[in-house]
Amino acid sequence: MTSAENRCSLCGEPAVVRLAEPERRLCAAHFIEDAGARVFAAVKHECMISSGDRVAVGLSGGKDSTALLLLLHPILPALGASLIAVTIDEGIAGYREETLKAAESLTDELGVEHAIVTFTDLFGDDLDRLLVGREPQGCTVCGVLRRRALVEGVKRVGATKLATGHNLDDEAQSVLMNVLRGDLPRLLQDTSAGYPGHFVPRIKPLAVLSEKEIVTYLLLRSYFRDLPECPYAGTALRSEVRSMLAGLEHRHPGTMLRLMRFRDGVRRSACPAEPAKALSTCRICGELASGEVCQVCRLLGRDGK
Ligand SMILES: [Zn+2]
Ligand SMILES: [Zn+2]
């Protein structure tokens, strides 16, 4: 039996989730509707997508990007925009094969155009071989190369926007990490504008949903798959921040949303005194770099060091 308190605030059916801010309980159908409406509202409110846009979804095949594609797919026609999924195949043995299969079956089912870009094609070798001798830095190296691969993939398919599957937890963790590192410029940095000639504007439509909500959404829509974790995943600070925030969110629901509001407030009130530091371009590949040679070329030893 479902107690009176554990019923959907909208229809009285048994509730499956309890949400904070505003506090409400929802049944499966109303939760699915609510999640879609929140993503749509964020896309509209923050003007993430315009008519005529060709939106590339970075589709790893994991839970966040699967949810992102499922949620964006039905709303793009109403916005006059089109969709293409871009998957980066790093060549991580025992991990990528399965997620790649998941990505392919999802795009087939939804009838979404799908492009696959491989590390071997872009960097001359797969990640496993590029990492030999520096496995401890695996996640950092992979992160740098993946970001470049996605930028390259987006250029190749002629997209005008890049949508990534960052969720509320990822974003709140980043805010707190920047605070803990005392990195104000990073806290203020906003990549949503893009950089003409180098990368298209990046949007994060899923940042209004927590990881728990995303898992619930996928389970309720029967799209949840238990996929292997990336063997190179995780940095030390992020995993500490993740467990700390999870505990705070549990005891004080709404903590992550409030952290995001704090970041947005700081961004709005920051003096735009200093114009963004002019970035130079890499003398080897021509991409943006903070020095003479970009991070990717340094990691790949293209500078001869
Ligand atoms: Zn309901
Ligand atoms: Zn370079």
XYZ file of C-alpha atoms and ligand atoms in Angstrom:
307
model
C 0.000 0.000 0.000
C 1.141 3.513 -0.770
C 0.679 5.996 2.028
C -1.032 9.284 1.311
C 2.314 11.083 1.572
C 3.942 8.881 -0.982
C 1.706 9.775 -3.890
C 2.317 11.891 -6.967
C 1.619 15.550 -6.207
C -0.062 15.857 -9.621
C -2.207 12.750 -10.068
C -2.202 10.778 -6.814
C -0.627 7.648 -8.353
C 2.197 6.015 -6.340
C 5.259 8.285 -6.410
C 8.644 7.023 -7.613
C 10.707 10.127 -6.864
C 10.830 12.952 -4.396
C 12.350 16.181 -5.734
C 13.628 19.297 -4.007
C 13.079 22.958 -4.969
C 10.128 23.013 -5.193
C 9.552 19.943 -3.083
C 7.285 17.502 -4.911
C 6.713 13.784 -5.392
C 6.044 12.399 -8.828
C 4.854 9.155 -10.393
C 6.827 7.576 -13.264
C 4.862 9.281 -16.050
C 4.947 12.700 -14.421
C 8.638 12.414 -13.587
C 9.476 11.634 -17.243
C 7.384 14.639 -18.291
C 8.953 16.872 -15.613
C 12.535 15.948 -16.625
C 11.769 16.675 -20.302
C 10.106 19.974 -19.404
C 13.059 21.080 -17.265
C 15.541 20.343 -20.054
C 13.342 22.121 -22.594
C 12.967 25.142 -20.284
C 16.747 25.337 -19.769
C 17.380 25.138 -23.525
C 14.809 27.888 -24.198
C 15.636 30.093 -21.223
C 19.386 30.075 -21.878
C 18.891 30.320 -25.674
C 21.089 27.241 -26.148
C 19.677 26.319 -29.549
C 18.507 28.563 -32.395
C 16.541 27.857 -35.525
C 18.827 26.439 -38.234
C 21.342 25.008 -35.754
C 22.900 21.636 -36.441
C 23.500 20.284 -32.945
C 26.164 17.633 -32.401
C 25.602 15.456 -29.347
C 28.791 13.987 -27.925
C 27.493 10.427 -27.557
C 29.766 8.138 -25.559
C 27.026 5.539 -25.186
C 27.158 5.951 -21.390
C 24.193 7.020 -19.275
C 24.508 10.812 -19.465
C 24.885 11.093 -23.219
C 22.157 8.475 -23.776
C 19.754 10.545 -21.670
C 20.884 13.714 -23.471
C 20.056 12.261 -26.884
C 16.704 10.884 -25.666
C 15.754 14.267 -24.211
C 16.959 16.460 -27.080
C 15.628 14.301 -29.914
C 11.922 15.159 -29.429
C 12.420 18.908 -28.838
C 14.762 19.877 -31.684
C 12.153 19.923 -34.481
C 10.098 22.473 -32.523
C 13.205 24.668 -32.324
C 13.902 24.338 -36.056
C 17.220 22.602 -35.420
C 18.696 19.250 -36.466
C 20.695 16.634 -34.603
C 23.763 14.491 -35.225
C 25.484 12.175 -32.740
C 29.293 12.119 -32.629
C 31.067 9.258 -30.857
C 34.769 9.269 -30.065
C 36.377 5.845 -30.188
C 39.516 6.111 -28.051
C 40.307 2.435 -28.470
C 40.133 1.449 -24.786
C 40.044 -2.338 -24.832
C 37.156 -3.940 -22.933
C 35.364 -0.653 -22.438
C 34.703 1.114 -25.697
C 33.372 -1.856 -27.688
C 30.269 -2.146 -25.495
C 29.492 1.557 -25.224
C 30.010 1.901 -28.983
C 27.437 -0.815 -29.575
C 25.010 0.951 -27.218
C 25.551 4.234 -29.102
C 24.910 2.577 -32.447
C 21.726 0.824 -31.424
C 20.334 4.042 -29.894
C 20.981 6.188 -32.977
C 19.546 3.433 -35.199
C 16.408 3.249 -33.082
C 15.882 7.028 -33.034
C 16.885 7.465 -36.665
C 19.605 9.980 -35.747
C 22.635 10.504 -37.991
C 25.772 9.117 -36.315
C 29.479 9.800 -36.914
C 32.356 7.921 -35.262
C 35.785 9.543 -34.930
C 38.704 7.351 -33.846
C 41.864 8.309 -31.927
C 43.864 6.257 -34.408
C 42.503 8.333 -37.252
C 43.207 11.639 -35.463
C 46.330 10.956 -33.440
C 47.889 7.994 -35.241
C 47.359 5.506 -32.415
C 44.745 4.312 -29.921
C 44.665 5.473 -26.312
C 45.917 2.206 -24.853
C 49.097 2.479 -26.916
C 49.459 6.250 -26.434
C 49.353 5.645 -22.667
C 52.029 2.979 -22.397
C 54.409 4.090 -19.612
C 52.133 6.850 -18.307
C 49.032 4.992 -17.109
C 48.810 7.017 -13.844
C 48.050 10.135 -15.907
C 45.569 8.140 -18.006
C 42.475 10.214 -17.251
C 44.261 13.537 -17.824
C 45.806 12.449 -21.130
C 42.514 10.946 -22.277
C 40.601 14.083 -21.225
C 42.870 16.375 -23.241
C 42.757 14.134 -26.317
C 39.015 13.487 -26.068
C 38.262 17.210 -25.955
C 40.362 17.732 -29.088
C 38.777 14.710 -30.787
C 35.300 16.058 -30.096
C 36.224 19.508 -31.431
C 37.609 17.820 -34.562
C 34.572 15.545 -34.903
C 32.196 18.503 -34.609
C 34.118 20.360 -37.356
C 34.013 17.329 -39.633
C 30.233 16.972 -39.414
C 29.635 20.698 -39.876
C 27.763 21.198 -36.599
C 27.029 24.689 -35.258
C 26.677 23.679 -31.573
C 28.130 20.943 -29.398
C 25.886 19.470 -26.683
C 27.609 17.508 -23.937
C 26.090 15.283 -21.245
C 27.406 17.131 -18.173
C 24.839 16.684 -15.410
C 24.102 18.692 -12.270
C 26.509 16.589 -10.182
C 29.391 17.137 -12.661
C 28.749 20.857 -12.773
C 28.352 21.272 -9.012
C 31.548 19.243 -8.456
C 33.415 21.530 -10.854
C 32.175 24.638 -9.039
C 33.353 23.287 -5.695
C 36.667 22.077 -7.128
C 37.374 25.517 -8.559
C 36.577 27.065 -5.175
C 38.813 24.563 -3.348
C 41.648 25.236 -5.778
C 41.128 28.980 -5.465
C 40.751 29.118 -9.243
C 38.501 32.134 -9.827
C 39.279 32.533 -13.566
C 38.200 28.926 -14.093
C 35.014 29.497 -12.070
C 34.183 32.470 -14.288
C 35.167 30.819 -17.571
C 32.208 30.261 -19.830
C 32.706 28.141 -22.951
C 29.121 28.551 -24.115
C 30.135 31.293 -26.546
C 32.581 29.211 -28.583
C 35.679 30.566 -30.315
C 35.271 31.398 -34.003
C 37.484 29.296 -36.224
C 38.422 26.960 -33.364
C 35.384 25.630 -31.581
C 31.631 26.000 -31.801
C 29.499 27.085 -28.816
C 29.080 24.309 -26.228
C 25.811 23.683 -24.456
C 24.955 21.534 -21.426
C 21.187 20.936 -21.502
C 21.436 18.148 -18.903
C 22.942 20.355 -16.198
C 19.466 20.757 -14.676
C 19.205 17.032 -13.855
C 21.141 15.221 -11.134
C 22.907 11.960 -11.796
C 20.294 10.181 -9.687
C 17.492 11.704 -11.756
C 19.215 10.649 -14.971
C 19.550 7.053 -13.787
C 15.890 7.084 -12.696
C 14.849 8.529 -16.061
C 16.736 5.832 -17.969
C 15.415 3.042 -15.738
C 11.822 4.232 -16.144
C 12.202 4.433 -19.921
C 13.996 1.044 -20.035
C 17.205 2.516 -21.471
C 19.417 1.851 -18.474
C 22.370 -0.393 -19.215
C 24.986 -1.440 -16.734
C 28.065 -0.539 -18.746
C 31.668 -0.921 -17.680
C 33.343 2.096 -16.052
C 36.204 3.675 -17.939
C 39.350 1.985 -16.590
C 41.181 5.335 -16.594
C 38.389 7.266 -14.827
C 38.665 9.685 -11.976
C 41.023 12.235 -10.481
C 41.746 12.272 -6.760
C 40.178 15.653 -5.974
C 37.032 15.031 -7.995
C 36.289 11.748 -6.262
C 36.672 13.374 -2.823
C 34.416 16.241 -3.866
C 31.910 13.789 -5.343
C 31.449 11.877 -2.100
C 31.375 15.049 -0.015
C 28.667 16.601 -2.234
C 26.660 13.373 -2.316
C 26.554 13.402 1.500
C 25.562 17.091 1.627
C 22.867 16.646 -1.020
C 21.432 13.710 0.923
C 21.270 15.622 4.222
C 20.406 18.999 2.668
C 18.429 18.443 -0.550
C 18.950 21.212 -3.097
C 22.609 21.820 -2.178
C 23.838 21.223 -5.739
C 21.235 23.526 -7.287
C 22.192 26.249 -4.816
C 25.875 25.826 -5.729
C 24.991 26.399 -9.377
C 23.014 29.508 -8.479
C 26.019 30.723 -6.516
C 28.268 30.245 -9.578
C 25.813 32.061 -11.851
C 25.599 34.913 -9.333
C 29.389 35.195 -9.138
C 29.606 35.210 -12.941
C 27.000 37.949 -13.218
C 28.574 40.162 -10.594
C 32.189 39.708 -11.694
C 33.656 42.855 -13.243
C 34.291 42.282 -16.916
C 37.368 44.471 -16.362
C 39.997 42.208 -17.837
C 39.334 41.200 -21.417
C 39.842 37.457 -21.825
C 43.538 36.707 -22.034
C 44.380 36.541 -25.716
C 45.121 32.975 -26.657
C 47.856 32.167 -29.108
C 47.781 29.328 -31.570
C 49.941 26.219 -31.527
C 52.888 26.440 -33.940
C 52.492 22.736 -34.763
C 48.756 22.141 -35.257
C 47.314 25.665 -35.329
C 44.772 25.040 -32.540
C 44.362 27.352 -29.533
C 47.198 27.131 -27.018
C 48.219 28.975 -23.872
C 51.873 28.758 -24.920
C 53.780 28.133 -28.112
C 52.737 24.477 -28.334
C 49.277 23.149 -27.364
C 48.651 20.477 -24.714
C 47.756 17.869 -27.338
C 50.979 18.293 -29.316
C 52.985 18.229 -26.061
C 51.264 15.039 -24.903
C 51.873 13.386 -28.249
C 55.532 14.448 -28.215
C 55.084 16.344 -31.485
C 57.370 19.091 -30.151
C 60.277 16.648 -30.112
C 60.608 16.655 -26.284
Zn 1.542 11.536 -11.556
Zn 49.133 21.625 -31.280
